[in-house]
Coordinates of C-alpha atoms in Angstrom, one line a residue:
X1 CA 92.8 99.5 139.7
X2 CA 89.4 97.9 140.7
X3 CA 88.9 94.4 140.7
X4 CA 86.5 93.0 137.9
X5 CA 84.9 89.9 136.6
X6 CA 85.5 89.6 133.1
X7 CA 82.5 88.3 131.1
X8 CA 81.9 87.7 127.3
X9 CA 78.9 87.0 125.7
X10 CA 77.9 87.2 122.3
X11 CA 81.0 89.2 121.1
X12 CA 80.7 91.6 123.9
X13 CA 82.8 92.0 127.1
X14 CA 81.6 92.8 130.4
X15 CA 83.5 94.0 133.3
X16 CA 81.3 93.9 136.9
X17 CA 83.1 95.8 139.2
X18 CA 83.3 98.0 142.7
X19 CA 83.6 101.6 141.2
X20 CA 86.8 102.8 143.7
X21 CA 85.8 105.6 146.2
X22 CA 88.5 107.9 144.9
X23 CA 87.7 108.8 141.8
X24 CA 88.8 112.2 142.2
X25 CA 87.0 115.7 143.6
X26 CA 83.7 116.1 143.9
X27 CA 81.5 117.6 140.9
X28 CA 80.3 120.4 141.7
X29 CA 77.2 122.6 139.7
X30 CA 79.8 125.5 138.2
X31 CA 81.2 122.0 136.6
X32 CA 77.5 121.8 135.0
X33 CA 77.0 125.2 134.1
X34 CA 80.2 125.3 132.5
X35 CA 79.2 122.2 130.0
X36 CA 75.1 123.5 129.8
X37 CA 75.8 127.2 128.9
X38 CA 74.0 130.2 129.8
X39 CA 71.0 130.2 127.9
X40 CA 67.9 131.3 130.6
X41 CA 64.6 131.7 129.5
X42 CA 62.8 134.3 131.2
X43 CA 58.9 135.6 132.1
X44 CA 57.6 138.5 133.9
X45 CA 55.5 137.6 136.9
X46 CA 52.6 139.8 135.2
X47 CA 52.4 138.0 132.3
X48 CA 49.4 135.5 131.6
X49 CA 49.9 131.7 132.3
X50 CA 48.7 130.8 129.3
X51 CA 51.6 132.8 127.2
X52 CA 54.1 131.4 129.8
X53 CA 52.7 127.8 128.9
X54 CA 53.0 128.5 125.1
X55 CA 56.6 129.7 126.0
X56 CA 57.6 126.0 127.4
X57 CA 55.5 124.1 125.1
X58 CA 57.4 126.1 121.9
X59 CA 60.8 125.9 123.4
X60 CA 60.5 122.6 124.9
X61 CA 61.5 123.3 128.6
X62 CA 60.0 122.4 131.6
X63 CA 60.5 125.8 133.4
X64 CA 61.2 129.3 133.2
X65 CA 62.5 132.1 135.2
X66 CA 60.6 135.1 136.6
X67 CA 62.3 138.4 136.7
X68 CA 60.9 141.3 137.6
X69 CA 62.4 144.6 136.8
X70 CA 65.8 142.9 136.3
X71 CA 65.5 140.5 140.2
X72 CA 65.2 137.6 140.0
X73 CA 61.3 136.8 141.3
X74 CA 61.0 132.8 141.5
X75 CA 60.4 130.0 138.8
X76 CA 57.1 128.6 137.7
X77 CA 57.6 124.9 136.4
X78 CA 55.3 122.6 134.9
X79 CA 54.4 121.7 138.1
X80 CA 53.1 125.1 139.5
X81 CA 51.2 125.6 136.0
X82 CA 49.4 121.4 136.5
X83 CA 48.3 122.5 139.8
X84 CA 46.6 126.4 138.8
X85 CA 44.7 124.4 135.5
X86 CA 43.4 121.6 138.8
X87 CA 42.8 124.4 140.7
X88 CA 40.6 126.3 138.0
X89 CA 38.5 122.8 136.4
X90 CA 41.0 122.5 133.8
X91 CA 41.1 126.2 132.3
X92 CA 43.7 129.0 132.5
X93 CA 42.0 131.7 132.4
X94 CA 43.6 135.0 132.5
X95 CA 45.7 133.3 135.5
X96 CA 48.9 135.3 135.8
X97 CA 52.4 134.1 136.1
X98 CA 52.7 135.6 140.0
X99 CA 49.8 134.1 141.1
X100 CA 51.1 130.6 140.6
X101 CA 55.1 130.8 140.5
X102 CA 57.2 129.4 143.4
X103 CA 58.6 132.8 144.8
X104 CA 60.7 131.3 147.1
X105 CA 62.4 128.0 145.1
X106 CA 65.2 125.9 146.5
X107 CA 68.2 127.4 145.3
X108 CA 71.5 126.2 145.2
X109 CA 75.5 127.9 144.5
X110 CA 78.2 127.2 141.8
X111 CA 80.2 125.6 144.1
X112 CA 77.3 123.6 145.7
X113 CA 78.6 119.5 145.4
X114 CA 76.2 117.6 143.0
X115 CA 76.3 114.7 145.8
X116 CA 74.3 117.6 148.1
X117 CA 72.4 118.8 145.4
X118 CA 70.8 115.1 144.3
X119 CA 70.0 115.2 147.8
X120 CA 68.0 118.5 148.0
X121 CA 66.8 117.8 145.2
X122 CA 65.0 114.2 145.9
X123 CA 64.5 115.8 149.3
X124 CA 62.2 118.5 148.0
X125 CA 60.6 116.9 145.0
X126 CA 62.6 119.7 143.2
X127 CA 63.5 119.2 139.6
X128 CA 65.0 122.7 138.5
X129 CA 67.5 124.5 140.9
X130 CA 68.0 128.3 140.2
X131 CA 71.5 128.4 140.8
X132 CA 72.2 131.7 142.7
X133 CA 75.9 133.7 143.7
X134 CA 75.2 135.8 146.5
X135 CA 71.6 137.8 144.7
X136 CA 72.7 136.8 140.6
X137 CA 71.4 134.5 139.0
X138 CA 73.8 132.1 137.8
X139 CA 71.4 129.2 135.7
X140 CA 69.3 127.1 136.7
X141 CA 70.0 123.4 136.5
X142 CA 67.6 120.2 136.3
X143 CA 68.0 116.8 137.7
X144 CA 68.2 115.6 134.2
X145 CA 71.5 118.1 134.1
X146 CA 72.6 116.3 137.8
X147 CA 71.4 112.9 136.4
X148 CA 73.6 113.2 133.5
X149 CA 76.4 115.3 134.7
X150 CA 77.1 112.2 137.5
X151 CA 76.3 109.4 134.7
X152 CA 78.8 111.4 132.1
X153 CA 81.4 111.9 134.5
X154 CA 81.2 108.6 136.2
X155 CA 82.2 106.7 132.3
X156 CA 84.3 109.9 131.8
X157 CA 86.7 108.4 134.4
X158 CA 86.3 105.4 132.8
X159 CA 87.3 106.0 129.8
X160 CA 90.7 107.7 131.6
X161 CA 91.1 104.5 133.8
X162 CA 94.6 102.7 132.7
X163 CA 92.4 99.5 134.0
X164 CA 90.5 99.6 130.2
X165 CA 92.5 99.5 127.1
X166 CA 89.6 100.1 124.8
X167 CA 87.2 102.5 125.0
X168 CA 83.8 101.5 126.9
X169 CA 80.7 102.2 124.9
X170 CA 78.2 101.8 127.3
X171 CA 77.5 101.4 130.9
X172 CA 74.3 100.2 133.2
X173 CA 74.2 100.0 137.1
X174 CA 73.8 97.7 138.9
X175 CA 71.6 98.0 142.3
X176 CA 71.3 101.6 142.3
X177 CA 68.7 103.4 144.4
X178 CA 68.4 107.2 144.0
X179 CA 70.4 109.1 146.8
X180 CA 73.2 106.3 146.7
X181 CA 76.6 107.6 146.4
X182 CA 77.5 106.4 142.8
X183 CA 80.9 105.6 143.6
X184 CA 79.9 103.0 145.8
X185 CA 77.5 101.4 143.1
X186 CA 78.5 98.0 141.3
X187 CA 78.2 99.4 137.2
X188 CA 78.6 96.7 134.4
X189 CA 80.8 98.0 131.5
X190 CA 80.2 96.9 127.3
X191 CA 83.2 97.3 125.0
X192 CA 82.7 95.9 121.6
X193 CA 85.3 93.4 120.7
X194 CA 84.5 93.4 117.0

């Protein structure tokens, strides 16, 4: 069990602690794919930006895939479609998706460990990941999925720890600077005592 300072204030508990470096194997992006689902939302590289921006805004999403006659072709994020409207004073056009898609995106594989993929991923500046086996297309994952996927499974273990009794209903870190391992961060823990 990890050691912790017990704190109460205002009805609330708080445990400060060293998160253990064994909390069990690593995740890995099949773990995310398996809780996001399969859903992709696709675009032809010959259709016109501007439908491919009215596709994101409607569905709310921040990317989609290109596939062209059944390959997979590249993504085109909101990134690529900020830097074509710079690029032409602030108007579309009749821009097409292929002129301003990334053809050749990081990629990553199911069994890719989220440790290496947060690091890609803050390498490159990358926010969505096609997630490839062998030439399918598998997903395609966001940090927000990493982000969440390391937060969730982090208080997951938590919650399974014999060290709490009662459930935790909250957590915040402590010191944390993106691309530190997360087992090695000092997290503050809130269970309600009422």
């Amino acid at each position: 069990c990890p050691q912790a300072n017990r704190v109460s204030v205002g009805g609330i508990v708080c445990y400060v602690f060293r998160v253990p470096s064994h909390l069990g194997p690593a995740m890995k992006v099949s773990d995310i794919l398996r809780v996001k689902g399969g859903t992709l939302y696709t675009i032809t590289p010959e259709e016109r930006l501007a439908d491919a921006l009215k596709t994101m805004a409607d569905l709310d999403i921040g990317s989609l895939v290109v596939m062209s006659h059944g390959d997979f072709a590249g993504i085109l994020t909101f990134r690529e479609v900020i830097q074509a409207v710079v690029r032409n004073g602030g108007s579309l056009g009749d821009t097409v998706v292929r002129t301003v898609m990334d053809d050749f995106p990081l990629t990553c594989t199911p069994e890719t460990e989220l440790d290496e993929v947060r690091r890609m991923m803050l390498q490159r500046h990358a926010r969505y990941l096609p997630v490839m086996e062998q030439r399918t297309l598998m997903g395609v994952i966001s940090f927000y999925d990493v982000a969440r996927a390391v937060v969730d499974g982090f208080i997951n273990g938590i919650h399974r720890s014999p060290f709490f009794g009662a459930s935790v209903d909250f957590a915040e870190h402590r010191g944390y600077v993106p691309g530190d391992d997360i087992r090695r961060v000092d997290w503050r823990l809130y269970a309600r005592t009422d």
